[in-house]
Short mmCIF file of C-alpha atoms in Angstrom, two decimals:
data_model
loop_
_atom_site.label_atom_id
_atom_site.label_comp_id
_atom_site.label_asym_id
_atom_site.label_seq_id
_atom_site.Cartn_x
_atom_site.Cartn_y
_atom_site.Cartn_z
CA MET A 29 -133.88 -26.23 58.49
CA THR A 30 -130.96 -28.59 58.58
CA PHE A 31 -129.19 -30.73 56.06
CA GLY A 32 -129.57 -34.48 55.64
CA ASP A 33 -126.66 -36.87 55.69
CA GLN A 34 -125.98 -38.97 52.62
CA GLY A 35 -124.29 -42.33 52.48
CA THR A 36 -123.23 -45.03 50.10
CA PRO A 37 -125.08 -45.82 46.87
CA TYR A 38 -126.97 -49.08 46.52
CA GLY A 39 -124.49 -51.93 46.63
CA ALA A 40 -121.45 -49.72 47.32
CA ALA A 41 -118.70 -50.51 49.79
CA ASP A 42 -115.94 -48.74 51.68
CA PRO A 43 -114.79 -46.23 49.02
CA TYR A 44 -117.83 -44.10 49.78
CA THR A 45 -117.34 -44.04 53.53
CA GLN A 46 -115.52 -40.74 53.03
CA TRP A 47 -118.73 -39.36 51.54
CA VAL A 48 -120.58 -39.91 54.80
CA VAL A 49 -117.74 -38.30 56.77
CA GLU A 50 -117.71 -35.27 54.49
CA GLN A 51 -121.48 -34.89 54.69
CA GLU A 52 -121.35 -34.84 58.49
CA ARG A 53 -118.56 -32.25 58.37
CA ILE A 54 -120.68 -29.99 56.18
CA ARG A 55 -123.69 -30.62 58.39
CA ARG A 56 -121.81 -29.33 61.41
CA ARG A 57 -120.56 -26.37 59.39
CA ARG A 58 -124.11 -25.54 58.40
CA ARG A 59 -125.34 -25.60 61.97
CA THR A 60 -122.83 -22.99 63.01
CA ARG A 61 -123.28 -20.75 59.97
CA ARG A 62 -127.07 -21.19 59.56
CA ALA A 63 -126.71 -22.09 55.92
CA VAL A 64 -129.57 -22.47 53.52
CA ALA A 65 -129.94 -25.60 51.50
CA ALA A 66 -128.62 -27.28 48.41
CA GLY A 67 -129.14 -30.78 47.05
CA ALA A 68 -126.67 -33.60 47.39
CA GLY A 69 -126.21 -37.31 47.26
CA VAL A 70 -124.18 -40.17 45.93
CA VAL A 71 -123.73 -40.38 42.20
CA LEU A 72 -125.03 -43.46 40.40
CA VAL A 73 -125.59 -41.84 37.01
CA ALA A 74 -125.50 -38.17 36.01
CA ALA A 75 -126.51 -36.82 32.62
CA ILE A 76 -126.41 -33.41 30.99
CA THR A 77 -128.88 -33.03 28.17
CA ALA A 78 -128.09 -29.45 27.25
CA GLY A 79 -124.52 -30.25 26.32
CA GLY A 80 -125.03 -33.87 25.28
CA VAL A 81 -122.41 -35.07 27.76
CA LEU A 82 -122.99 -38.22 29.82
CA TYR A 83 -121.22 -38.96 33.08
CA ALA A 84 -121.85 -42.41 34.49
CA GLY A 85 -120.81 -43.61 37.92
CA GLY A 86 -121.08 -47.20 39.07
CA ASP A 87 -121.50 -48.55 42.56
CA GLY A 88 -118.20 -47.19 43.74
CA ASP A 89 -116.13 -49.58 41.63
CA GLY A 90 -115.58 -47.50 38.51
CA GLU A 91 -114.69 -43.98 37.54
CA ALA A 92 -116.82 -41.30 35.95
CA ALA A 93 -116.47 -40.88 32.23
CA ALA A 94 -113.79 -38.42 31.23
CA PRO A 95 -114.92 -34.85 30.62
CA PRO A 96 -114.68 -33.32 27.15
CA SER A 97 -111.06 -33.01 26.05
CA SER A 98 -111.51 -29.29 25.53
CA ALA A 99 -111.98 -28.86 29.26
CA GLY A 100 -108.23 -28.68 29.61
CA ALA A 101 -106.01 -29.29 32.59
CA SER A 102 -107.73 -26.61 34.64
CA GLY A 103 -110.97 -28.61 34.67
CA THR A 104 -112.93 -25.74 33.09
CA ALA A 105 -115.62 -27.27 30.91
CA PRO A 106 -116.79 -25.54 27.73
CA PRO A 107 -120.28 -24.11 27.33
CA PRO A 108 -122.89 -26.75 26.43
CA SER A 109 -122.97 -27.50 22.73
CA GLY A 110 -126.73 -27.09 22.71
CA ALA A 111 -126.72 -23.65 24.36
CA PRO A 112 -128.80 -21.10 22.44
CA SER A 113 -127.12 -18.49 20.26
CA ALA A 114 -128.94 -15.70 22.08
CA LEU A 115 -126.98 -16.19 25.30
CA PRO A 116 -126.18 -12.51 25.94
CA SER A 117 -129.86 -11.55 26.06
CA LEU A 118 -130.81 -14.63 28.05
CA LEU A 119 -128.08 -14.06 30.61
CA SER A 120 -129.10 -10.46 31.06
CA ARG A 121 -132.38 -11.59 32.59
CA PRO A 122 -132.69 -12.00 36.38
CA VAL A 123 -132.02 -15.52 37.64
CA ILE A 124 -134.99 -17.76 38.28
CA ARG A 125 -136.81 -17.09 41.55
CA PRO A 126 -137.95 -19.79 44.00
CA GLU A 127 -141.63 -19.45 43.06
CA GLN A 128 -140.72 -19.91 39.39
CA ALA A 129 -138.54 -22.96 39.91
CA PHE A 130 -140.96 -24.58 42.37
CA PRO A 131 -144.35 -22.96 41.78
CA ALA A 132 -146.61 -25.46 43.57
CA LYS A 133 -146.73 -27.19 46.94
CA SER A 134 -148.72 -30.06 45.45
CA VAL A 135 -147.25 -31.51 42.27
CA ARG A 136 -148.92 -33.96 39.92
CA LEU A 137 -146.70 -35.30 37.15
CA ASP A 138 -147.78 -36.55 33.73
CA ASP A 139 -147.85 -40.17 34.88
CA GLY A 140 -150.33 -39.30 37.62
CA SER A 141 -147.87 -39.53 40.51
CA ARG A 142 -148.30 -36.91 43.23
CA TYR A 143 -145.74 -35.19 45.44
CA GLU A 144 -145.88 -32.66 48.24
CA ARG A 145 -143.33 -29.90 48.64
CA VAL A 146 -142.64 -29.85 52.38
CA ASP A 147 -139.84 -27.30 52.47
CA LEU A 148 -138.36 -24.53 50.36
CA ALA A 149 -135.15 -22.59 50.99
CA THR A 150 -133.22 -20.01 48.99
CA THR A 151 -130.06 -17.95 49.39
CA THR A 152 -127.83 -15.66 47.36
CA ASP A 153 -124.80 -16.84 49.36
CA CYS A 154 -124.37 -20.13 47.54
CA SER A 155 -121.19 -20.99 49.44
CA GLU A 156 -123.20 -21.78 52.55
CA GLY A 157 -124.33 -25.36 52.68
CA MET A 158 -121.77 -26.73 50.23
CA SER A 159 -118.33 -28.17 50.61
CA PRO A 160 -115.34 -25.81 50.86
CA GLU A 161 -114.01 -27.32 47.64
CA LEU A 162 -117.16 -26.51 45.69
CA ALA A 163 -117.37 -23.04 47.20
CA ALA A 164 -113.74 -22.39 46.20
CA LEU A 165 -114.42 -23.64 42.68
CA ILE A 166 -117.33 -21.24 42.31
CA GLN A 167 -115.22 -18.35 43.60
CA GLN A 168 -112.71 -18.95 40.80
CA GLY A 169 -115.31 -17.82 38.30
CA GLN A 170 -117.85 -15.01 38.26
CA GLY A 171 -119.91 -16.59 40.99
CA CYS A 172 -123.26 -18.11 41.79
CA GLU A 173 -126.25 -15.76 41.90
CA ARG A 174 -128.87 -17.85 43.67
CA LEU A 175 -129.39 -21.30 45.17
CA THR A 176 -132.91 -22.61 45.75
CA ALA A 177 -133.76 -26.03 47.19
CA ALA A 178 -137.09 -27.79 47.64
CA LEU A 179 -137.81 -30.99 49.58
CA PHE A 180 -140.51 -33.29 48.21
CA THR A 181 -142.18 -36.43 49.52
CA ASP A 182 -144.46 -38.86 47.68
CA ALA A 183 -148.13 -39.57 48.34
CA GLU A 184 -147.20 -42.30 50.82
CA ARG A 185 -144.82 -39.87 52.54
CA ARG A 186 -142.10 -42.47 52.28
CA SER A 187 -139.54 -40.75 50.07
CA GLN A 188 -137.50 -37.60 50.55
CA VAL A 189 -136.19 -35.97 47.38
CA THR A 190 -134.30 -32.68 47.52
CA VAL A 191 -134.19 -30.79 44.23
CA THR A 192 -131.83 -27.83 44.04
CA VAL A 193 -131.36 -25.13 41.40
CA VAL A 194 -127.99 -23.36 41.43
CA SER A 195 -127.86 -20.43 39.01
CA PHE A 196 -124.69 -18.75 37.74
CA ARG A 197 -123.71 -15.52 36.01
CA THR A 198 -122.06 -17.38 33.14
CA VAL A 199 -122.66 -20.57 31.22
CA GLN A 200 -118.98 -21.44 31.63
CA ASP A 201 -119.24 -21.46 35.43
CA ALA A 202 -122.35 -23.63 35.36
CA SER A 203 -120.67 -26.07 33.01
CA LYS A 204 -117.51 -26.18 35.13
CA VAL A 205 -119.44 -26.91 38.30
CA PHE A 206 -121.41 -29.66 36.61
CA ALA A 207 -118.29 -31.29 35.21
CA MET A 208 -116.26 -31.15 38.40
CA ALA A 209 -119.11 -32.32 40.63
CA SER A 210 -119.63 -35.25 38.27
CA MET A 211 -115.96 -36.23 38.29
CA ASP A 212 -115.51 -35.90 42.07
CA PRO A 213 -118.85 -35.91 43.91
CA VAL A 214 -117.17 -36.27 47.30
CA ALA A 215 -115.11 -33.09 47.06
CA TYR A 216 -117.56 -30.99 45.06
CA GLN A 217 -120.82 -31.51 46.84
CA VAL A 218 -123.83 -29.78 48.32
CA VAL A 219 -126.18 -31.24 50.90
CA SER A 220 -129.87 -32.09 51.15
CA LEU A 221 -132.64 -30.54 53.18
CA ASP A 222 -133.81 -32.23 56.35
CA PRO A 223 -137.59 -32.08 56.76
CA PRO A 224 -138.78 -29.31 59.07
CA PRO A 225 -140.57 -30.44 62.26
CA GLU A 226 -143.95 -29.35 60.96
CA ALA A 227 -143.64 -31.72 57.99
CA GLY A 228 -144.00 -34.73 60.27
CA LEU A 229 -141.32 -36.66 58.40
CA PRO A 230 -138.31 -38.47 59.89
CA THR A 231 -134.75 -37.31 59.29
CA VAL A 232 -132.99 -39.78 57.03
CA PRO A 233 -130.52 -41.83 59.12
CA PRO A 234 -126.84 -40.95 58.53
CA GLY A 235 -125.11 -43.21 56.04
CA SER A 236 -128.30 -44.20 54.23
CA ALA A 237 -128.24 -45.15 50.56
CA GLY A 238 -129.32 -42.59 48.01
CA VAL A 239 -129.79 -41.83 44.35
CA PHE A 240 -128.35 -38.64 42.84
CA ARG A 241 -128.98 -37.02 39.48
CA ARG A 242 -128.17 -33.69 37.87
CA LEU A 243 -128.99 -31.76 34.70
CA MET A 244 -127.70 -28.49 33.29
CA THR A 245 -129.81 -25.76 31.71
CA VAL A 246 -128.71 -22.49 30.10
CA ARG A 247 -127.18 -20.99 33.25
CA SER A 248 -128.14 -23.35 36.08
CA VAL A 249 -127.29 -26.78 37.40
CA VAL A 250 -130.30 -28.68 38.75
CA PHE A 251 -129.54 -31.39 41.31
CA ALA A 252 -131.82 -34.08 42.72
CA ASN A 253 -131.08 -36.42 45.59
CA GLY A 254 -133.55 -39.12 46.57
CA GLN A 255 -133.72 -41.38 49.61
CA TRP A 256 -136.29 -43.35 51.55
CA GLY A 257 -137.06 -41.53 54.76
CA ASP A 258 -136.34 -44.59 56.89
CA GLY A 259 -133.00 -45.15 55.17
CA ALA A 260 -134.13 -48.35 53.46
CA GLU A 261 -131.92 -49.77 50.72
CA THR A 262 -134.77 -51.61 48.99
CA ASP A 263 -136.88 -50.54 46.00
CA GLU A 264 -133.97 -48.89 44.23
CA ALA A 265 -135.91 -48.65 40.98
CA ALA A 266 -138.77 -46.83 42.68
CA ILE A 267 -136.64 -44.20 44.44
CA THR A 268 -134.62 -43.74 41.25
CA LYS A 269 -137.77 -43.06 39.24
CA GLU A 270 -139.09 -40.57 41.81
CA THR A 271 -135.74 -38.76 41.86
CA GLU A 272 -135.47 -38.56 38.09
CA ASP A 273 -139.10 -37.51 37.65
CA LEU A 274 -138.81 -34.64 40.15
CA LEU A 275 -135.49 -33.60 38.62
CA GLN A 276 -137.15 -33.42 35.21
CA TYR A 277 -140.09 -31.47 36.65
CA ALA A 278 -137.78 -28.81 38.07
CA ASP A 279 -135.56 -28.81 35.00
CA ASP A 280 -138.57 -28.16 32.77
CA ASN A 281 -139.53 -25.18 34.95
CA VAL A 282 -136.02 -23.75 34.77
CA VAL A 283 -135.68 -24.24 31.03
CA ALA A 284 -139.08 -22.64 30.41
CA TYR A 285 -137.88 -19.54 32.28
CA GLU A 286 -134.29 -19.37 31.08
CA ASP A 287 -134.99 -20.06 27.39
CA PRO A 288 -138.72 -19.65 26.62
CA SER A 289 -138.07 -20.06 22.91
CA SER A 290 -137.07 -23.69 23.44
CA VAL A 291 -140.41 -24.66 24.98
#
Protein backbone atom coordinates (compact mmCIF):
# COMPACT_ATOMS: atom_id res chain seq x y z
CA MET A 1 0.00 0.00 0.00
CA THR A 2 1.02 3.56 -0.62
CA PHE A 3 -0.21 6.92 0.51
CA GLY A 4 -2.32 9.33 -1.50
CA ASP A 5 -1.35 12.92 -2.10
CA GLN A 6 -3.63 15.66 -0.85
CA GLY A 7 -4.01 19.14 -2.24
CA THR A 8 -5.87 22.35 -1.74
CA PRO A 9 -9.40 22.54 -0.32
CA TYR A 10 -12.28 23.58 -2.53
CA GLY A 11 -11.76 27.17 -3.58
CA ALA A 12 -8.34 27.53 -1.91
CA ALA A 13 -5.35 29.24 -3.45
CA ASP A 14 -1.58 29.38 -3.03
CA PRO A 15 -1.32 29.19 0.79
CA TYR A 16 -2.00 25.46 0.61
CA THR A 17 0.59 24.71 -2.04
CA GLN A 18 2.94 23.84 0.81
CA TRP A 19 0.47 21.13 1.83
CA VAL A 20 0.93 19.35 -1.48
CA VAL A 21 4.72 19.64 -1.20
CA GLU A 22 4.68 18.22 2.32
CA GLN A 23 2.41 15.35 1.31
CA GLU A 24 4.79 14.35 -1.48
CA ARG A 25 7.72 14.51 0.95
CA ILE A 26 5.95 12.15 3.32
CA ARG A 27 4.96 9.92 0.42
CA ARG A 28 8.59 9.48 -0.54
CA ARG A 29 9.50 8.87 3.09
CA ARG A 30 6.86 6.17 3.30
CA ARG A 31 8.13 4.39 0.22
CA THR A 32 11.58 4.02 1.71
CA ARG A 33 10.42 3.03 5.19
CA ARG A 34 7.41 0.88 4.15
CA ALA A 35 5.11 2.75 6.46
CA VAL A 36 1.56 1.73 7.22
CA ALA A 37 -1.23 4.18 6.77
CA ALA A 38 -2.91 7.07 8.48
CA GLY A 39 -5.58 9.48 7.28
CA ALA A 40 -4.90 12.98 6.07
CA GLY A 41 -6.27 15.87 4.10
CA VAL A 42 -6.92 19.56 3.99
CA VAL A 43 -8.93 21.03 6.81
CA LEU A 44 -12.21 22.75 5.96
CA VAL A 45 -13.92 22.21 9.31
CA ALA A 46 -12.89 20.05 12.26
CA ALA A 47 -15.00 19.38 15.33
CA ILE A 48 -14.45 17.58 18.60
CA THR A 49 -17.65 16.43 20.24
CA ALA A 50 -16.12 14.77 23.28
CA GLY A 51 -14.61 18.00 24.53
CA GLY A 52 -17.12 20.40 23.02
CA VAL A 53 -14.39 22.31 21.20
CA LEU A 54 -14.90 23.50 17.62
CA TYR A 55 -12.07 24.29 15.24
CA ALA A 56 -13.14 25.83 11.95
CA GLY A 57 -10.90 26.40 8.95
CA GLY A 58 -11.94 28.34 5.89
CA ASP A 59 -10.72 28.01 2.34
CA GLY A 60 -7.19 29.00 3.21
CA ASP A 61 -8.08 32.61 3.99
CA GLY A 62 -8.68 32.43 7.72
CA GLU A 63 -7.15 30.90 10.79
CA ALA A 64 -8.38 28.07 12.95
CA ALA A 65 -10.19 29.06 16.11
CA ALA A 66 -7.91 29.47 19.09
CA PRO A 67 -7.50 26.44 21.34
CA PRO A 68 -8.76 26.52 24.92
CA SER A 69 -6.84 29.07 26.98
CA SER A 70 -5.85 26.37 29.45
CA ALA A 71 -3.76 24.72 26.75
CA GLY A 72 -0.94 27.04 27.68
CA ALA A 73 2.09 28.14 25.71
CA SER A 74 3.30 24.57 25.27
CA GLY A 75 0.27 23.73 23.12
CA THR A 76 -0.77 20.89 25.45
CA ALA A 77 -4.56 20.72 25.41
CA PRO A 78 -6.50 19.63 28.49
CA PRO A 79 -8.49 16.40 28.62
CA PRO A 80 -11.93 16.68 26.98
CA SER A 81 -14.52 18.17 29.31
CA GLY A 82 -16.90 15.34 28.48
CA ALA A 83 -14.43 12.55 29.28
CA PRO A 84 -15.89 9.93 31.64
CA SER A 85 -14.93 9.90 35.30
CA ALA A 86 -13.88 6.25 35.06
CA LEU A 87 -10.84 7.03 32.92
CA PRO A 88 -8.34 4.88 34.84
CA SER A 89 -10.34 1.70 34.26
CA LEU A 90 -11.12 2.61 30.66
CA LEU A 91 -7.50 3.36 29.86
CA SER A 92 -6.37 0.09 31.37
CA ARG A 93 -8.16 -1.79 28.60
CA PRO A 94 -6.28 -2.77 25.41
CA VAL A 95 -6.59 -0.26 22.57
CA ILE A 96 -9.19 -0.93 19.91
CA ARG A 97 -8.18 -3.52 17.32
CA PRO A 98 -8.65 -3.13 13.55
CA GLU A 99 -11.55 -5.59 13.40
CA GLN A 100 -13.33 -3.64 16.15
CA ALA A 101 -12.85 -0.23 14.57
CA PHE A 102 -13.71 -1.45 11.06
CA PRO A 103 -15.67 -4.69 11.49
CA ALA A 104 -17.20 -5.01 8.02
CA LYS A 105 -16.01 -4.84 4.42
CA SER A 106 -19.48 -3.82 3.27
CA VAL A 107 -21.01 -0.96 5.23
CA ARG A 108 -24.60 0.24 5.06
CA LEU A 109 -25.33 3.42 6.99
CA ASP A 110 -28.63 4.49 8.52
CA ASP A 111 -29.55 6.60 5.49
CA GLY A 112 -29.22 3.57 3.23
CA SER A 113 -25.92 4.58 1.62
CA ARG A 114 -23.46 1.75 1.00
CA TYR A 115 -19.67 1.70 1.10
CA GLU A 116 -17.00 -0.90 0.45
CA ARG A 117 -13.86 -1.16 2.52
CA VAL A 118 -11.14 -1.77 -0.06
CA ASP A 119 -8.09 -1.63 2.18
CA LEU A 120 -7.16 -1.94 5.84
CA ALA A 121 -3.77 -1.26 7.44
CA THR A 122 -2.55 -1.16 11.02
CA THR A 123 0.71 -0.53 12.86
CA THR A 124 1.99 -0.03 16.38
CA ASP A 125 4.73 2.28 15.06
CA CYS A 126 2.52 5.32 14.60
CA SER A 127 5.44 7.53 13.57
CA GLU A 128 5.60 5.84 10.19
CA GLY A 129 3.37 7.48 7.64
CA MET A 130 3.05 10.82 9.41
CA SER A 131 4.99 14.04 9.27
CA PRO A 132 8.18 14.38 11.34
CA GLU A 133 6.51 17.20 13.25
CA LEU A 134 3.56 15.06 14.29
CA ALA A 135 5.81 12.13 15.15
CA ALA A 136 7.95 14.42 17.34
CA LEU A 137 4.85 15.80 19.05
CA ILE A 138 3.69 12.29 19.90
CA GLN A 139 7.12 11.39 21.26
CA GLN A 140 6.90 14.27 23.73
CA GLY A 141 4.12 12.44 25.53
CA GLN A 142 3.59 8.81 26.49
CA GLY A 143 3.15 7.74 22.90
CA CYS A 144 0.71 6.28 20.44
CA GLU A 145 -0.25 2.63 20.89
CA ARG A 146 -1.86 1.79 17.56
CA LEU A 147 -2.80 3.37 14.24
CA THR A 148 -5.40 1.72 12.01
CA ALA A 149 -6.58 3.08 8.66
CA ALA A 150 -9.32 1.90 6.32
CA LEU A 151 -10.03 3.05 2.76
CA PHE A 152 -13.66 3.18 1.65
CA THR A 153 -15.36 3.83 -1.68
CA ASP A 154 -19.04 4.45 -2.40
CA ALA A 155 -21.44 2.26 -4.36
CA GLU A 156 -20.51 4.07 -7.58
CA ARG A 157 -16.82 3.54 -6.75
CA ARG A 158 -16.25 7.23 -7.31
CA SER A 159 -15.09 8.41 -3.89
CA GLN A 160 -12.08 7.51 -1.80
CA VAL A 161 -12.38 8.16 1.93
CA THR A 162 -9.61 7.16 4.32
CA VAL A 163 -10.69 6.85 7.95
CA THR A 164 -7.93 6.49 10.52
CA VAL A 165 -8.03 5.69 14.24
CA VAL A 166 -4.97 6.76 16.24
CA SER A 167 -5.06 5.52 19.83
CA PHE A 168 -2.95 6.87 22.70
CA ARG A 169 -1.94 5.81 26.19
CA THR A 170 -3.34 8.99 27.73
CA VAL A 171 -6.26 11.30 27.11
CA GLN A 172 -3.90 14.27 27.35
CA ASP A 173 -1.81 13.05 24.40
CA ALA A 174 -4.89 12.45 22.27
CA SER A 175 -6.21 15.90 23.08
CA LYS A 176 -2.84 17.53 22.33
CA VAL A 177 -2.57 15.83 18.96
CA PHE A 178 -6.10 16.85 18.04
CA ALA A 179 -5.52 20.46 19.02
CA MET A 180 -2.17 20.85 17.29
CA ALA A 181 -3.28 19.11 14.10
CA SER A 182 -6.30 21.40 13.99
CA MET A 183 -4.23 24.55 14.44
CA ASP A 184 -1.52 23.58 11.93
CA PRO A 185 -2.69 20.81 9.58
CA VAL A 186 0.33 21.26 7.30
CA ALA A 187 2.94 20.55 9.96
CA TYR A 188 0.98 18.02 12.00
CA GLN A 189 -0.38 15.67 9.41
CA VAL A 190 -0.79 12.04 8.46
CA VAL A 191 -1.47 10.73 4.97
CA SER A 192 -4.18 8.74 3.22
CA LEU A 193 -4.18 5.25 1.81
CA ASP A 194 -3.80 4.73 -1.92
CA PRO A 195 -6.05 1.96 -3.22
CA PRO A 196 -4.29 -1.37 -3.66
CA PRO A 197 -4.08 -2.70 -7.25
CA GLU A 198 -6.68 -5.38 -6.60
CA ALA A 199 -9.26 -2.72 -5.69
CA GLY A 200 -9.43 -1.55 -9.29
CA LEU A 201 -9.57 2.10 -8.25
CA PRO A 202 -7.42 4.96 -9.57
CA THR A 203 -4.87 6.74 -7.41
CA VAL A 204 -6.09 10.25 -6.66
CA PRO A 205 -4.04 12.74 -8.74
CA PRO A 206 -1.53 14.79 -6.71
CA GLY A 207 -2.81 18.19 -5.68
CA SER A 208 -6.48 17.22 -5.82
CA ALA A 209 -9.05 18.92 -3.61
CA GLY A 210 -10.19 17.15 -0.49
CA VAL A 211 -12.38 17.32 2.59
CA PHE A 212 -10.94 16.54 6.02
CA ARG A 213 -12.67 15.95 9.33
CA ARG A 214 -11.65 14.67 12.75
CA LEU A 215 -13.27 13.67 16.04
CA MET A 216 -11.84 12.71 19.41
CA THR A 217 -13.04 9.86 21.61
CA VAL A 218 -11.85 8.81 25.07
CA ARG A 219 -8.29 7.96 24.03
CA SER A 220 -8.26 8.14 20.23
CA VAL A 221 -8.37 10.68 17.45
CA VAL A 222 -10.42 9.57 14.44
CA PHE A 223 -9.54 11.22 11.13
CA ALA A 224 -11.40 11.12 7.81
CA ASN A 225 -10.18 12.42 4.48
CA GLY A 226 -12.43 12.32 1.43
CA GLN A 227 -11.70 12.90 -2.24
CA TRP A 228 -13.13 11.97 -5.60
CA GLY A 229 -10.95 9.31 -7.17
CA ASP A 230 -10.50 11.30 -10.37
CA GLY A 231 -9.50 14.42 -8.45
CA ALA A 232 -12.67 16.31 -9.38
CA GLU A 233 -13.42 19.53 -7.52
CA THR A 234 -17.18 19.33 -8.13
CA ASP A 235 -19.93 18.01 -5.86
CA GLU A 236 -18.31 19.34 -2.71
CA ALA A 237 -21.46 18.76 -0.68
CA ALA A 238 -21.60 15.12 -1.71
CA ILE A 239 -17.98 14.28 -0.86
CA THR A 240 -18.32 16.22 2.40
CA LYS A 241 -21.36 14.18 3.40
CA GLU A 242 -19.65 10.88 2.56
CA THR A 243 -16.57 11.89 4.56
CA GLU A 244 -18.56 12.98 7.59
CA ASP A 245 -20.83 9.93 7.50
CA LEU A 246 -17.91 7.48 7.40
CA LEU A 247 -16.12 9.44 10.13
CA GLN A 248 -19.21 9.14 12.33
CA TYR A 249 -19.50 5.42 11.55
CA ALA A 250 -15.95 4.78 12.72
CA ASP A 251 -16.28 7.14 15.67
CA ASP A 252 -19.36 5.27 16.86
CA ASN A 253 -17.44 1.99 16.71
CA VAL A 254 -14.56 3.44 18.70
CA VAL A 255 -16.77 5.04 21.32
CA ALA A 256 -18.76 1.81 21.76
CA TYR A 257 -15.49 0.00 22.54
CA GLU A 258 -13.70 2.65 24.58
CA ASP A 259 -16.68 3.66 26.74
CA PRO A 260 -19.49 1.07 26.48
CA SER A 261 -21.45 2.82 29.22
CA SER A 262 -22.01 5.82 26.97
CA VAL A 263 -23.76 3.80 24.26
